[in-house]
JSON list of N, CA, C and O in Angstrom, two decimals:
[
{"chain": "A", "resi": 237, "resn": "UNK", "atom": "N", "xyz": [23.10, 15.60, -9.49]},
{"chain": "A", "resi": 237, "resn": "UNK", "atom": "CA", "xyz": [22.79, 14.31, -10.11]},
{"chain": "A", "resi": 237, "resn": "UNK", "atom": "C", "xyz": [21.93, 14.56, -11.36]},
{"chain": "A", "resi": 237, "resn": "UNK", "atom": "O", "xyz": [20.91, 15.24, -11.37]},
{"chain": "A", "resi": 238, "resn": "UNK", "atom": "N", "xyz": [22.47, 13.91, -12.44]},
{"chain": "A", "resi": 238, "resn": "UNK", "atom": "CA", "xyz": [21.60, 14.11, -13.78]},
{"chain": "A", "resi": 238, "resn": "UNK", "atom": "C", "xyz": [20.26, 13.67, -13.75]},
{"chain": "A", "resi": 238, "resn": "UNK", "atom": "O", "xyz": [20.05, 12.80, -12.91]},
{"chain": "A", "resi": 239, "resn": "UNK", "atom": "N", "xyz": [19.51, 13.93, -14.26]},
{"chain": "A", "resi": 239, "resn": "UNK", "atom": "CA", "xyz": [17.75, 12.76, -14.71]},
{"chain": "A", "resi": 239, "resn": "UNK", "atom": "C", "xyz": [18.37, 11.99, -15.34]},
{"chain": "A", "resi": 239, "resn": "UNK", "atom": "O", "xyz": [17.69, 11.00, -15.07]},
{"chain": "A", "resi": 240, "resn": "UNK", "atom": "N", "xyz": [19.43, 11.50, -16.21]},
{"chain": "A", "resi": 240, "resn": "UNK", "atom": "CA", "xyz": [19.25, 9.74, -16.07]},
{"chain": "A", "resi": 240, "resn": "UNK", "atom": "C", "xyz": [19.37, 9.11, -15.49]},
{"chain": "A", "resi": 240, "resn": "UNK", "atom": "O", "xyz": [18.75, 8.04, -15.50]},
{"chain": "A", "resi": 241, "resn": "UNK", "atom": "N", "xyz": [20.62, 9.57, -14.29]},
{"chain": "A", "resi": 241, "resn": "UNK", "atom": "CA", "xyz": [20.96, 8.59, -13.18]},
{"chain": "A", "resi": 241, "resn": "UNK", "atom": "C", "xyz": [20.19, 8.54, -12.29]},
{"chain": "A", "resi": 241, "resn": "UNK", "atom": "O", "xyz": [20.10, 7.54, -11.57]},
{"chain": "A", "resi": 242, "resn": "UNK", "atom": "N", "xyz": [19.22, 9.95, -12.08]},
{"chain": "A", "resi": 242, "resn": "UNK", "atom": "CA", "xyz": [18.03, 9.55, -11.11]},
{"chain": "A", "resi": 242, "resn": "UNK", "atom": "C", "xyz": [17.33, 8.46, -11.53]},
{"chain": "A", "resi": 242, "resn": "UNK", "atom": "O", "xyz": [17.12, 7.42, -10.91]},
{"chain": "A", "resi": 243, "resn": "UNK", "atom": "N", "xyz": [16.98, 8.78, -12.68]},
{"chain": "A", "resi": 243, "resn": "UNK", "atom": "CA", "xyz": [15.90, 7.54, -13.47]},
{"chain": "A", "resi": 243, "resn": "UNK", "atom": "C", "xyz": [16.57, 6.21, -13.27]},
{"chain": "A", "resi": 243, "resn": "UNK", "atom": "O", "xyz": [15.77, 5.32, -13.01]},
{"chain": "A", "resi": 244, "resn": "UNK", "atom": "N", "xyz": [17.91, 5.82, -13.34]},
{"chain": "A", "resi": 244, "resn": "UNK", "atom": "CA", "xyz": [18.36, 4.59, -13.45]},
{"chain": "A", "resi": 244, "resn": "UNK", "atom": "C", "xyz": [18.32, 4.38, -11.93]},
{"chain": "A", "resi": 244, "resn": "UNK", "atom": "O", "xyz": [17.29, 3.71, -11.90]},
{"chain": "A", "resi": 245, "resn": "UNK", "atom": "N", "xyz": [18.53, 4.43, -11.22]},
{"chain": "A", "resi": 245, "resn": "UNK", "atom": "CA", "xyz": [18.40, 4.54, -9.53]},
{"chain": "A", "resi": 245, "resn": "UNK", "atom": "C", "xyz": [17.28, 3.86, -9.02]},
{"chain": "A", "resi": 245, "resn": "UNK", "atom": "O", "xyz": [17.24, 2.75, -8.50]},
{"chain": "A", "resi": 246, "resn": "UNK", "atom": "N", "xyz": [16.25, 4.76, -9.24]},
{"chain": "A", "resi": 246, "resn": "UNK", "atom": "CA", "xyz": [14.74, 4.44, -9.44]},
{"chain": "A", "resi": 246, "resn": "UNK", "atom": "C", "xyz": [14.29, 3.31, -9.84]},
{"chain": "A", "resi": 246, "resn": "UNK", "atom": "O", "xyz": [13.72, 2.48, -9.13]},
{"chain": "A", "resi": 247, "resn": "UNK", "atom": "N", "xyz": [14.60, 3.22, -11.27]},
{"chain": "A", "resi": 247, "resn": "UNK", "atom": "CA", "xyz": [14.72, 1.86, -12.17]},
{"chain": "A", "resi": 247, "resn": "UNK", "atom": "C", "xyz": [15.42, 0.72, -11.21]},
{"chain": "A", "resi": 247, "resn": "UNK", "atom": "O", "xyz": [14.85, -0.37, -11.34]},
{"chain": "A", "resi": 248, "resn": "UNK", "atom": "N", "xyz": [16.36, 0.71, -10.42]},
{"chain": "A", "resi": 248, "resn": "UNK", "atom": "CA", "xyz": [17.01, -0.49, -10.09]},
{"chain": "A", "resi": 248, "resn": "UNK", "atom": "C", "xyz": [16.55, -0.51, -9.01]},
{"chain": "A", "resi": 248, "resn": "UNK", "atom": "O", "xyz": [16.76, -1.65, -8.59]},
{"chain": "A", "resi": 249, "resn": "UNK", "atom": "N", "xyz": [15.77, 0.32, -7.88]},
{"chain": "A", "resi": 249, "resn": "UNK", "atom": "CA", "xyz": [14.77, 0.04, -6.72]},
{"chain": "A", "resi": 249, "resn": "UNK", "atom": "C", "xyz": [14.13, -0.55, -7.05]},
{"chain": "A", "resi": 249, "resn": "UNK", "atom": "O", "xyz": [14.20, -1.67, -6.56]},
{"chain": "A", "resi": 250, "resn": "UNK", "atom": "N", "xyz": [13.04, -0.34, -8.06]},
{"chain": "A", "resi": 250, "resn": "UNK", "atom": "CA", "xyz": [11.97, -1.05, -8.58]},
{"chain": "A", "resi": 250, "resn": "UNK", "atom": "C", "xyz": [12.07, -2.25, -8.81]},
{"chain": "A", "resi": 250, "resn": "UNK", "atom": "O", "xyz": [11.38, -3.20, -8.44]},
{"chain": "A", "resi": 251, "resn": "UNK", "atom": "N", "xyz": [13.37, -2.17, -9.71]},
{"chain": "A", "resi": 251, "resn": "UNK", "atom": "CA", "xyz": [13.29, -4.13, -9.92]},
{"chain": "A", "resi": 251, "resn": "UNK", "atom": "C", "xyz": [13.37, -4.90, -8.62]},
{"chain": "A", "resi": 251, "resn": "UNK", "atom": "O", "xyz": [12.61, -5.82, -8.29]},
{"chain": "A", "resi": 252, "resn": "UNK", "atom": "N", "xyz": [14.23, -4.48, -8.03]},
{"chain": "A", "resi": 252, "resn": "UNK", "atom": "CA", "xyz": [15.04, -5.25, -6.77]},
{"chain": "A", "resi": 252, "resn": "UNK", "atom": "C", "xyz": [13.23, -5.03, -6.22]},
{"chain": "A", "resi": 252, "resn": "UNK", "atom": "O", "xyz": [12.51, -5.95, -6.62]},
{"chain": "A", "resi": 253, "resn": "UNK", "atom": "N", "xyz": [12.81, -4.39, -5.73]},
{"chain": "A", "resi": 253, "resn": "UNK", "atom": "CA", "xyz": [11.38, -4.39, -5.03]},
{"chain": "A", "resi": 253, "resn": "UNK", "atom": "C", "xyz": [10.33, -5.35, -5.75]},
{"chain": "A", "resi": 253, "resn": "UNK", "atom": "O", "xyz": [9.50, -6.08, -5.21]},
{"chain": "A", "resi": 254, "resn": "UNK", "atom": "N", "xyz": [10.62, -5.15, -7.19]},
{"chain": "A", "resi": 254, "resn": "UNK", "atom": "CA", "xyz": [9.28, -6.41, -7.61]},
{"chain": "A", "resi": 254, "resn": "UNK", "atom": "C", "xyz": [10.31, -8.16, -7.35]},
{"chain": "A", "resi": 254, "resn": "UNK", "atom": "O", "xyz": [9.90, -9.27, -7.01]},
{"chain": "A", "resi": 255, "resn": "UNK", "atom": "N", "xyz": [11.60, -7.69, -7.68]},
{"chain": "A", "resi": 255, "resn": "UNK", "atom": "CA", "xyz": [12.21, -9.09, -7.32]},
{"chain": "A", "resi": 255, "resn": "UNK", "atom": "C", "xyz": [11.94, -9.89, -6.26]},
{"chain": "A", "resi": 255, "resn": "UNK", "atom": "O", "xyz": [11.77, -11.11, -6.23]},
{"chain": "A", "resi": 256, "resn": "UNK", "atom": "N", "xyz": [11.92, -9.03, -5.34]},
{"chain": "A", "resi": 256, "resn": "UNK", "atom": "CA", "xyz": [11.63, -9.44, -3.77]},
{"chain": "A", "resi": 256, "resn": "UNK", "atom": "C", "xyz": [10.43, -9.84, -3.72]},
{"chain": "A", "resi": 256, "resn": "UNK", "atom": "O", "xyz": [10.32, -10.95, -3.19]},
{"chain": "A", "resi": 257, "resn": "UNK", "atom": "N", "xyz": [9.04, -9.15, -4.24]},
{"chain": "A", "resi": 257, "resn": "UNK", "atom": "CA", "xyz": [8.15, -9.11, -3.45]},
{"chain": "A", "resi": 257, "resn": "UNK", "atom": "C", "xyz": [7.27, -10.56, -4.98]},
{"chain": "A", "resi": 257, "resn": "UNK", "atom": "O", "xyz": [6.12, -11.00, -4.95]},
{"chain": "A", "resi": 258, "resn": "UNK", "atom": "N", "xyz": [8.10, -10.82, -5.80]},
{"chain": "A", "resi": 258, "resn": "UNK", "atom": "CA", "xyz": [7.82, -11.88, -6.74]},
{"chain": "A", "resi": 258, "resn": "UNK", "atom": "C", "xyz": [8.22, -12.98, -5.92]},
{"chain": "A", "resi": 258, "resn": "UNK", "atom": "O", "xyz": [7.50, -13.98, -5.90]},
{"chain": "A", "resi": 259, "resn": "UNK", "atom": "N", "xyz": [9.29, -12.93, -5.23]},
{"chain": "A", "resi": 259, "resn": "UNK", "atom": "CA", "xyz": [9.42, -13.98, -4.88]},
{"chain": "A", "resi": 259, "resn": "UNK", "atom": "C", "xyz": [9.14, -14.88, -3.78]},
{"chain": "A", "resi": 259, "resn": "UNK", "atom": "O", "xyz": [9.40, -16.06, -3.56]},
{"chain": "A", "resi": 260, "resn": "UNK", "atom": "N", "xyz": [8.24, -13.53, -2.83]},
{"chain": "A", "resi": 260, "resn": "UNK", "atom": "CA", "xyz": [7.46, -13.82, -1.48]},
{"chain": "A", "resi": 260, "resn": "UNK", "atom": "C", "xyz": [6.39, -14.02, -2.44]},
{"chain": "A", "resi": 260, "resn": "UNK", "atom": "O", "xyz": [5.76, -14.96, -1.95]},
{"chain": "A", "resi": 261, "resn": "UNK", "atom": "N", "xyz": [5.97, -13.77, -3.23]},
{"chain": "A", "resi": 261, "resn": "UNK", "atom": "CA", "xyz": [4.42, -14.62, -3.86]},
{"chain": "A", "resi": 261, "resn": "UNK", "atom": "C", "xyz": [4.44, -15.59, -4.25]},
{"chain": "A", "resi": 261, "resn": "UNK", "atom": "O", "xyz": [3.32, -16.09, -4.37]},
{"chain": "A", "resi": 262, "resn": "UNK", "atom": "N", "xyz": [5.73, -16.54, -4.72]},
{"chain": "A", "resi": 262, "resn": "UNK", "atom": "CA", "xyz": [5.39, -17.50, -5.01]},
{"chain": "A", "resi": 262, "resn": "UNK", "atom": "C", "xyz": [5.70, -18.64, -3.96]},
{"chain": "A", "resi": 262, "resn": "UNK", "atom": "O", "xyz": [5.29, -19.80, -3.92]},
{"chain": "A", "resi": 263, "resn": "UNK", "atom": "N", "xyz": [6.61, -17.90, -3.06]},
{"chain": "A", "resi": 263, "resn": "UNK", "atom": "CA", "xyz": [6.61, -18.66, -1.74]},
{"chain": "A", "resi": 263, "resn": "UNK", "atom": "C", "xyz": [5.15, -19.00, -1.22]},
{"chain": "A", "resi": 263, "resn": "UNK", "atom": "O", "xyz": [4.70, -20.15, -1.22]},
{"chain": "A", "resi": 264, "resn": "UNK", "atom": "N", "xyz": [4.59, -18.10, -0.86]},
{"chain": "A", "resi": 264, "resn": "UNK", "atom": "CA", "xyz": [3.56, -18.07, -0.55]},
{"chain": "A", "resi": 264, "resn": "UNK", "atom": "C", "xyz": [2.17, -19.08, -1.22]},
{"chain": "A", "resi": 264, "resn": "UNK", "atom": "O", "xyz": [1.34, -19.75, -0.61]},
{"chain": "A", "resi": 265, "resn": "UNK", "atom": "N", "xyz": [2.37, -18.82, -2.84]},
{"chain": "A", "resi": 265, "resn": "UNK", "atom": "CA", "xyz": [1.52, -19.77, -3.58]},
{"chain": "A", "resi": 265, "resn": "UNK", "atom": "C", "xyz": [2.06, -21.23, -3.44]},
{"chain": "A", "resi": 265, "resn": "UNK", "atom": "O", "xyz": [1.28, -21.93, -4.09]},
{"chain": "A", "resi": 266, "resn": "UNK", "atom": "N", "xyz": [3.16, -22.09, -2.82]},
{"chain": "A", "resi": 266, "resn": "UNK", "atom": "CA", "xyz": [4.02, -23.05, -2.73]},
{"chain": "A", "resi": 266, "resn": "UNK", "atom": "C", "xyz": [3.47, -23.40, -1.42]},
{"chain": "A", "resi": 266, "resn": "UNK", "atom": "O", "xyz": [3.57, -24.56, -1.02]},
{"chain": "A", "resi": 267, "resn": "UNK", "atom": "N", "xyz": [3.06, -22.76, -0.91]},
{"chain": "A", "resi": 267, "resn": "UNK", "atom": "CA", "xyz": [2.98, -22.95, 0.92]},
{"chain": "A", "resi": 267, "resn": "UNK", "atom": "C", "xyz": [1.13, -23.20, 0.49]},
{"chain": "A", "resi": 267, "resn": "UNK", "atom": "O", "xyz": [0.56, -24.27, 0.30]},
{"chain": "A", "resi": 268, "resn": "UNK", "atom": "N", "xyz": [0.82, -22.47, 0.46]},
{"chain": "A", "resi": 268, "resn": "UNK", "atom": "CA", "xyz": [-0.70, -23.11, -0.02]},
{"chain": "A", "resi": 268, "resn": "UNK", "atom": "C", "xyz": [-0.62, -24.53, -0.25]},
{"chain": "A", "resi": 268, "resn": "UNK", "atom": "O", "xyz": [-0.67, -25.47, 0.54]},
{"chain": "A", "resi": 269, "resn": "UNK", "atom": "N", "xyz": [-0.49, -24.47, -1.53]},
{"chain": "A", "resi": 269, "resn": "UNK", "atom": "CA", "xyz": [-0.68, -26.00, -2.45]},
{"chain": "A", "resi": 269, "resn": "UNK", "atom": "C", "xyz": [0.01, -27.08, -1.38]},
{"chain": "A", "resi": 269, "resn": "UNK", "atom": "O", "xyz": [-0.71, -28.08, -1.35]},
{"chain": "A", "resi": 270, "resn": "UNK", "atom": "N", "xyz": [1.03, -27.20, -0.60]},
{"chain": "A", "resi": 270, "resn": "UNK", "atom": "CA", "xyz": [1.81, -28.11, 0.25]},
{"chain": "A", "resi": 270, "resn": "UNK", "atom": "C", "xyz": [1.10, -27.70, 1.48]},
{"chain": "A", "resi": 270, "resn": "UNK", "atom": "O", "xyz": [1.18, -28.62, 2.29]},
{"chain": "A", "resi": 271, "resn": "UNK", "atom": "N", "xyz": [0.50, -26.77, 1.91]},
{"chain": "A", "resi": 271, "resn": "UNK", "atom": "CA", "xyz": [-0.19, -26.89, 3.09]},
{"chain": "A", "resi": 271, "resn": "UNK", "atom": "C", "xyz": [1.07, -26.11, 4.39]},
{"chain": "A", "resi": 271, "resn": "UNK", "atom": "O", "xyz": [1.09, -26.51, 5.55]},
{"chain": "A", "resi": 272, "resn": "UNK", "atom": "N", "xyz": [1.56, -25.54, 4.13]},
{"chain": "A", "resi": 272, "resn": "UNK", "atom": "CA", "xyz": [2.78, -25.11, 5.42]},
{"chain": "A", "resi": 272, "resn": "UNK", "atom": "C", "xyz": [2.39, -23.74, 5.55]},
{"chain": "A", "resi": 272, "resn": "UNK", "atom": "O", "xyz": [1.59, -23.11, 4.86]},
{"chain": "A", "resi": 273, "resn": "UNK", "atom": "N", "xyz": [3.19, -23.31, 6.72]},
{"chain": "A", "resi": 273, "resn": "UNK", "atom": "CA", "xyz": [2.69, -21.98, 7.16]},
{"chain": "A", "resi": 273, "resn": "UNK", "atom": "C", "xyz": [3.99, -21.10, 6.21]},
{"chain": "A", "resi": 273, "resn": "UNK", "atom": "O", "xyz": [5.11, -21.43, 5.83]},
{"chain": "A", "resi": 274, "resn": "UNK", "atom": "N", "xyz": [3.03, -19.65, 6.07]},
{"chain": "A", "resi": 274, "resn": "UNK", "atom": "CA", "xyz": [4.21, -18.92, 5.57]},
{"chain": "A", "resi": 274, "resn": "UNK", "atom": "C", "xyz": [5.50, -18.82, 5.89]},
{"chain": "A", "resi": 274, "resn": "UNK", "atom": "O", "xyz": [6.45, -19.19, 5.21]},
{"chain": "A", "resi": 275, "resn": "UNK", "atom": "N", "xyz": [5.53, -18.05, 7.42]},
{"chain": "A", "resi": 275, "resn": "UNK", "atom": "CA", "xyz": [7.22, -17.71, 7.78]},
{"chain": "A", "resi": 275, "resn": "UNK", "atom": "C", "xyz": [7.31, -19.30, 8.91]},
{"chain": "A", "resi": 275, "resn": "UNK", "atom": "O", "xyz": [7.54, -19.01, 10.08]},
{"chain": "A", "resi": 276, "resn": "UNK", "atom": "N", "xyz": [7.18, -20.70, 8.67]},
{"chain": "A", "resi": 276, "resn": "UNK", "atom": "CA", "xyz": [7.75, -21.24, 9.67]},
{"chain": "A", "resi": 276, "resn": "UNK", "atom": "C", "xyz": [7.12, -21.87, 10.99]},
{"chain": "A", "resi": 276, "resn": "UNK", "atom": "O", "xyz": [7.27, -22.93, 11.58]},
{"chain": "A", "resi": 277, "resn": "UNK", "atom": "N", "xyz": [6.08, -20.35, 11.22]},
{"chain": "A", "resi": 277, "resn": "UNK", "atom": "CA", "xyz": [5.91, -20.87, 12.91]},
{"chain": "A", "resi": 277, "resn": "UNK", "atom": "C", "xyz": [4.77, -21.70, 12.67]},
{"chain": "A", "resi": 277, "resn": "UNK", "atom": "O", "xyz": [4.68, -22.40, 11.66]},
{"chain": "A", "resi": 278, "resn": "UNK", "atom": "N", "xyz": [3.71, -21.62, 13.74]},
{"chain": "A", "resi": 278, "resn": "UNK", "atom": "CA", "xyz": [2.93, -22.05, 13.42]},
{"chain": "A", "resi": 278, "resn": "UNK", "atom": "C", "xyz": [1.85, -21.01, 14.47]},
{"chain": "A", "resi": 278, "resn": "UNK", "atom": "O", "xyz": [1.82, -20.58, 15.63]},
{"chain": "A", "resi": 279, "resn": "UNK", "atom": "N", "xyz": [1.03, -20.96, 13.17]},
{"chain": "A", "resi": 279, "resn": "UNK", "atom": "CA", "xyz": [-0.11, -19.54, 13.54]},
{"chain": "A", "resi": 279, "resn": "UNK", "atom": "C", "xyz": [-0.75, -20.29, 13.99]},
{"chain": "A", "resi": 279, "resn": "UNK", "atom": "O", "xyz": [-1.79, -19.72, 13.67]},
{"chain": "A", "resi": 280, "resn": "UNK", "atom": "N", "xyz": [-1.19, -21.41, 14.65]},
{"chain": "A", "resi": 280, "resn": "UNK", "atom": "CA", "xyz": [-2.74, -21.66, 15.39]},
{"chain": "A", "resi": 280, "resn": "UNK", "atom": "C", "xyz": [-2.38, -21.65, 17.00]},
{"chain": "A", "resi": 280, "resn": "UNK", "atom": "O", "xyz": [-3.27, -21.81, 17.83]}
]
């Protein structure tokens, strides 16, 4: 495998990983402000 395609590999984990984990933060900042639990249940 060449170093670019490693690098591009790499590169497209990364995004997909900040994609994901961008979009559990703003879930998360949404669930605040409205008051709901993160995943659903209910933690108390």
């Amino acid at each position: 495998m060449t170093f670019t395609k490693k690098r591009l590999l790499i590169l497209l984990a990364v995004i997909v990983i900040a994609f994901v984990l961008g979009r559990l933060a703003v879930r998360g900042i949404l669930n605040l402000l409205v008051g709901g639990t993160m995943f659903g249940g209910n933690l108390l």
